[in-house]
Amino acid sequence: MPTEQPTTQLDDPLHVVALEVADDLRELATVRAWAGRLLQDLPEGQRVDALMVVDELTSNALRHGRPPRQVRLLRKRNWLSVEVDDACIDPACPRPPSASGGHGLKLVAALSVSWGQWQRPTGKTVWAEIDLSRTAA
């Protein structure tokens, strides 16, 4: 069940919403619908870009990571961070593009102002930050 944890910071609060993701590629549709509802106020171009980032990071965690998995959206007025946790300790790294994949992290890099990962002894978090102050293309 999604949980929201607002953190008060003067005039621009941070809103954090998390969703646990089951170990099934069919969960991508659930994650897209969940994120789409949370981001419905964004201009269409920004919403599409943000949903692509959510989809790519989540699908990578489902294909290459291990459970448990969690997706988080952290949002302020002009900023969005997408974070995806999984229990695989192997780092996420771009692979050469092919007919079967290898485009995801390059797409994330193109749509975000920065992306990276935090390694933990129990897994990793892959994240991407999106600038919401730009006008949608």
PDB file of C-alpha atoms in Angstrom:
ATOM      1  CA  MET A   1       0.000   0.000   0.000  1.00  0.00           C
ATOM      2  CA  PRO A   2       1.463   3.412  -0.906  1.00  0.00           C
ATOM      3  CA  THR A   3       2.508   5.556   2.015  1.00  0.00           C
ATOM      4  CA  GLU A   4       3.020   9.302   1.966  1.00  0.00           C
ATOM      5  CA  GLN A   5       5.526  10.954   4.258  1.00  0.00           C
ATOM      6  CA  PRO A   6       5.532  14.750   3.929  1.00  0.00           C
ATOM      7  CA  THR A   7       8.582  16.513   5.271  1.00  0.00           C
ATOM      8  CA  THR A   8       8.031  20.197   5.999  1.00  0.00           C
ATOM      9  CA  GLN A   9      10.634  22.590   4.623  1.00  0.00           C
ATOM     10  CA  LEU A  10       9.507  26.212   4.766  1.00  0.00           C
ATOM     11  CA  ASP A  11       7.516  26.799   1.564  1.00  0.00           C
ATOM     12  CA  ASP A  12       8.427  23.724  -0.533  1.00  0.00           C
ATOM     13  CA  PRO A  13       7.580  20.475   1.272  1.00  0.00           C
ATOM     14  CA  LEU A  14       9.026  17.159   0.162  1.00  0.00           C
ATOM     15  CA  HIS A  15       6.382  14.530  -0.568  1.00  0.00           C
ATOM     16  CA  VAL A  16       7.475  10.884  -0.571  1.00  0.00           C
ATOM     17  CA  VAL A  17       5.223   8.102  -1.802  1.00  0.00           C
ATOM     18  CA  ALA A  18       6.339   4.457  -1.920  1.00  0.00           C
ATOM     19  CA  LEU A  19       4.979   1.326  -3.565  1.00  0.00           C
ATOM     20  CA  GLU A  20       6.099  -2.241  -2.889  1.00  0.00           C
ATOM     21  CA  VAL A  21       6.537  -4.187  -6.137  1.00  0.00           C
ATOM     22  CA  ALA A  22       5.821  -7.924  -6.401  1.00  0.00           C
ATOM     23  CA  ASP A  23       8.253 -10.252  -8.187  1.00  0.00           C
ATOM     24  CA  ASP A  24       6.360 -10.266 -11.504  1.00  0.00           C
ATOM     25  CA  LEU A  25       6.910  -8.296 -14.728  1.00  0.00           C
ATOM     26  CA  ARG A  26       3.156  -7.747 -14.901  1.00  0.00           C
ATOM     27  CA  GLU A  27       3.665  -5.355 -11.969  1.00  0.00           C
ATOM     28  CA  LEU A  28       4.949  -2.773 -14.457  1.00  0.00           C
ATOM     29  CA  ALA A  29       1.354  -1.951 -15.432  1.00  0.00           C
ATOM     30  CA  THR A  30       0.461  -1.431 -11.767  1.00  0.00           C
ATOM     31  CA  VAL A  31       3.507   0.791 -11.201  1.00  0.00           C
ATOM     32  CA  ARG A  32       2.767   2.865 -14.336  1.00  0.00           C
ATOM     33  CA  ALA A  33      -0.869   3.382 -13.293  1.00  0.00           C
ATOM     34  CA  TRP A  34       0.165   4.301  -9.731  1.00  0.00           C
ATOM     35  CA  ALA A  35       2.792   6.795 -10.905  1.00  0.00           C
ATOM     36  CA  GLY A  36       0.451   8.169 -13.563  1.00  0.00           C
ATOM     37  CA  ARG A  37      -2.149   9.002 -10.915  1.00  0.00           C
ATOM     38  CA  LEU A  38       0.456  10.686  -8.703  1.00  0.00           C
ATOM     39  CA  LEU A  39       1.874  12.739 -11.578  1.00  0.00           C
ATOM     40  CA  GLN A  40      -1.373  13.609 -13.356  1.00  0.00           C
ATOM     41  CA  ASP A  41      -0.943  17.322 -12.589  1.00  0.00           C
ATOM     42  CA  LEU A  42       2.248  17.582 -14.681  1.00  0.00           C
ATOM     43  CA  PRO A  43       2.166  18.883 -18.247  1.00  0.00           C
ATOM     44  CA  GLU A  44       1.810  15.971 -20.681  1.00  0.00           C
ATOM     45  CA  GLY A  45       5.431  16.008 -21.899  1.00  0.00           C
ATOM     46  CA  GLN A  46       6.874  16.014 -18.382  1.00  0.00           C
ATOM     47  CA  ARG A  47       4.452  13.310 -17.244  1.00  0.00           C
ATOM     48  CA  VAL A  48       5.392  11.063 -20.182  1.00  0.00           C
ATOM     49  CA  ASP A  49       9.116  11.591 -19.511  1.00  0.00           C
ATOM     50  CA  ALA A  50       8.698  10.882 -15.790  1.00  0.00           C
ATOM     51  CA  LEU A  51       6.655   7.742 -16.477  1.00  0.00           C
ATOM     52  CA  MET A  52       9.338   6.477 -18.865  1.00  0.00           C
ATOM     53  CA  VAL A  53      11.948   6.905 -16.125  1.00  0.00           C
ATOM     54  CA  VAL A  54       9.723   5.093 -13.602  1.00  0.00           C
ATOM     55  CA  ASP A  55       9.104   2.311 -16.106  1.00  0.00           C
ATOM     56  CA  GLU A  56      12.767   1.854 -17.059  1.00  0.00           C
ATOM     57  CA  LEU A  57      14.095   1.807 -13.493  1.00  0.00           C
ATOM     58  CA  THR A  58      11.344  -0.541 -12.335  1.00  0.00           C
ATOM     59  CA  SER A  59      11.689  -2.907 -15.284  1.00  0.00           C
ATOM     60  CA  ASN A  60      15.458  -3.065 -14.707  1.00  0.00           C
ATOM     61  CA  ALA A  61      14.869  -3.977 -11.060  1.00  0.00           C
ATOM     62  CA  LEU A  62      12.372  -6.666 -12.083  1.00  0.00           C
ATOM     63  CA  ARG A  63      14.584  -8.114 -14.819  1.00  0.00           C
ATOM     64  CA  HIS A  64      17.996  -7.865 -13.185  1.00  0.00           C
ATOM     65  CA  GLY A  65      17.372  -7.379  -9.461  1.00  0.00           C
ATOM     66  CA  ARG A  66      15.960  -9.476  -6.660  1.00  0.00           C
ATOM     67  CA  PRO A  67      13.042  -8.977  -4.284  1.00  0.00           C
ATOM     68  CA  PRO A  68      12.090  -7.166  -2.225  1.00  0.00           C
ATOM     69  CA  ARG A  69      11.599  -4.194  -4.534  1.00  0.00           C
ATOM     70  CA  GLN A  70      10.191  -0.759  -3.822  1.00  0.00           C
ATOM     71  CA  VAL A  71       9.536   2.284  -6.019  1.00  0.00           C
ATOM     72  CA  ARG A  72       9.510   5.754  -4.463  1.00  0.00           C
ATOM     73  CA  LEU A  73       8.577   9.128  -5.888  1.00  0.00           C
ATOM     74  CA  LEU A  74      10.062  12.088  -4.011  1.00  0.00           C
ATOM     75  CA  ARG A  75       8.621  15.368  -5.138  1.00  0.00           C
ATOM     76  CA  LYS A  76       8.959  19.071  -4.531  1.00  0.00           C
ATOM     77  CA  ARG A  77       7.518  21.947  -6.536  1.00  0.00           C
ATOM     78  CA  ASN A  78      10.036  21.837  -9.429  1.00  0.00           C
ATOM     79  CA  TRP A  79      11.821  18.555  -8.792  1.00  0.00           C
ATOM     80  CA  LEU A  80      11.071  14.838  -8.908  1.00  0.00           C
ATOM     81  CA  SER A  81      13.263  11.950  -7.877  1.00  0.00           C
ATOM     82  CA  VAL A  82      12.443   8.371  -8.817  1.00  0.00           C
ATOM     83  CA  GLU A  83      14.098   5.735  -6.615  1.00  0.00           C
ATOM     84  CA  VAL A  84      13.891   1.977  -7.077  1.00  0.00           C
ATOM     85  CA  ASP A  85      15.277  -0.449  -4.496  1.00  0.00           C
ATOM     86  CA  ASP A  86      16.083  -4.101  -5.026  1.00  0.00           C
ATOM     87  CA  ALA A  87      18.047  -6.714  -3.101  1.00  0.00           C
ATOM     88  CA  CYS A  88      20.668  -7.465  -5.766  1.00  0.00           C
ATOM     89  CA  ILE A  89      24.136  -6.232  -4.822  1.00  0.00           C
ATOM     90  CA  ASP A  90      25.345  -6.132  -8.452  1.00  0.00           C
ATOM     91  CA  PRO A  91      25.567  -2.542  -9.666  1.00  0.00           C
ATOM     92  CA  ALA A  92      23.246  -1.310 -12.395  1.00  0.00           C
ATOM     93  CA  CYS A  93      25.268  -0.510 -15.479  1.00  0.00           C
ATOM     94  CA  PRO A  94      24.420   0.312 -19.067  1.00  0.00           C
ATOM     95  CA  ARG A  95      24.966  -2.532 -21.475  1.00  0.00           C
ATOM     96  CA  PRO A  96      25.496  -2.364 -25.219  1.00  0.00           C
ATOM     97  CA  PRO A  97      22.202  -1.768 -27.060  1.00  0.00           C
ATOM     98  CA  SER A  98      20.739  -4.764 -28.863  1.00  0.00           C
ATOM     99  CA  ALA A  99      17.383  -5.976 -30.145  1.00  0.00           C
ATOM    100  CA  SER A 100      16.675  -7.404 -26.668  1.00  0.00           C
ATOM    101  CA  GLY A 101      17.474  -4.270 -24.654  1.00  0.00           C
ATOM    102  CA  GLY A 102      20.321  -2.130 -23.412  1.00  0.00           C
ATOM    103  CA  HIS A 103      18.615   1.209 -24.024  1.00  0.00           C
ATOM    104  CA  GLY A 104      16.999   1.770 -20.613  1.00  0.00           C
ATOM    105  CA  LEU A 105      19.696   3.518 -18.604  1.00  0.00           C
ATOM    106  CA  LYS A 106      20.653   5.641 -21.625  1.00  0.00           C
ATOM    107  CA  LEU A 107      17.023   6.734 -21.852  1.00  0.00           C
ATOM    108  CA  VAL A 108      16.996   7.491 -18.113  1.00  0.00           C
ATOM    109  CA  ALA A 109      20.164   9.584 -18.522  1.00  0.00           C
ATOM    110  CA  ALA A 110      18.613  11.515 -21.421  1.00  0.00           C
ATOM    111  CA  LEU A 111      15.371  12.272 -19.559  1.00  0.00           C
ATOM    112  CA  SER A 112      16.874  13.192 -16.191  1.00  0.00           C
ATOM    113  CA  VAL A 113      19.288  15.838 -14.974  1.00  0.00           C
ATOM    114  CA  SER A 114      21.216  13.171 -13.089  1.00  0.00           C
ATOM    115  CA  TRP A 115      20.978   9.525 -12.177  1.00  0.00           C
ATOM    116  CA  GLY A 116      23.019   7.092 -10.134  1.00  0.00           C
ATOM    117  CA  GLN A 117      22.865   4.404  -7.519  1.00  0.00           C
ATOM    118  CA  TRP A 118      23.599   3.749  -3.893  1.00  0.00           C
ATOM    119  CA  GLN A 119      25.012   0.371  -2.966  1.00  0.00           C
ATOM    120  CA  ARG A 120      24.072  -1.229   0.348  1.00  0.00           C
ATOM    121  CA  PRO A 121      25.187  -4.539   1.851  1.00  0.00           C
ATOM    122  CA  THR A 122      21.627  -5.773   1.210  1.00  0.00           C
ATOM    123  CA  GLY A 123      21.112  -4.387  -2.303  1.00  0.00           C
ATOM    124  CA  LYS A 124      20.960  -1.091  -4.147  1.00  0.00           C
ATOM    125  CA  THR A 125      18.851   1.942  -4.942  1.00  0.00           C
ATOM    126  CA  VAL A 126      18.900   3.258  -8.499  1.00  0.00           C
ATOM    127  CA  TRP A 127      17.664   6.852  -8.745  1.00  0.00           C
ATOM    128  CA  ALA A 128      17.039   9.592 -11.272  1.00  0.00           C
ATOM    129  CA  GLU A 129      16.264  13.287 -10.751  1.00  0.00           C
ATOM    130  CA  ILE A 130      13.967  15.184 -13.102  1.00  0.00           C
ATOM    131  CA  ASP A 131      13.807  18.972 -13.370  1.00  0.00           C
ATOM    132  CA  LEU A 132      10.136  19.978 -13.357  1.00  0.00           C
ATOM    133  CA  SER A 133      10.876  23.684 -13.826  1.00  0.00           C
ATOM    134  CA  ARG A 134      11.553  23.288 -17.541  1.00  0.00           C
ATOM    135  CA  THR A 135       8.704  23.685 -19.955  1.00  0.00           C
ATOM    136  CA  ALA A 136       7.492  20.493 -21.566  1.00  0.00           C
ATOM    137  CA  ALA A 137       8.705  19.971 -25.104  1.00  0.00           C
TER     138      ALA A 137
END
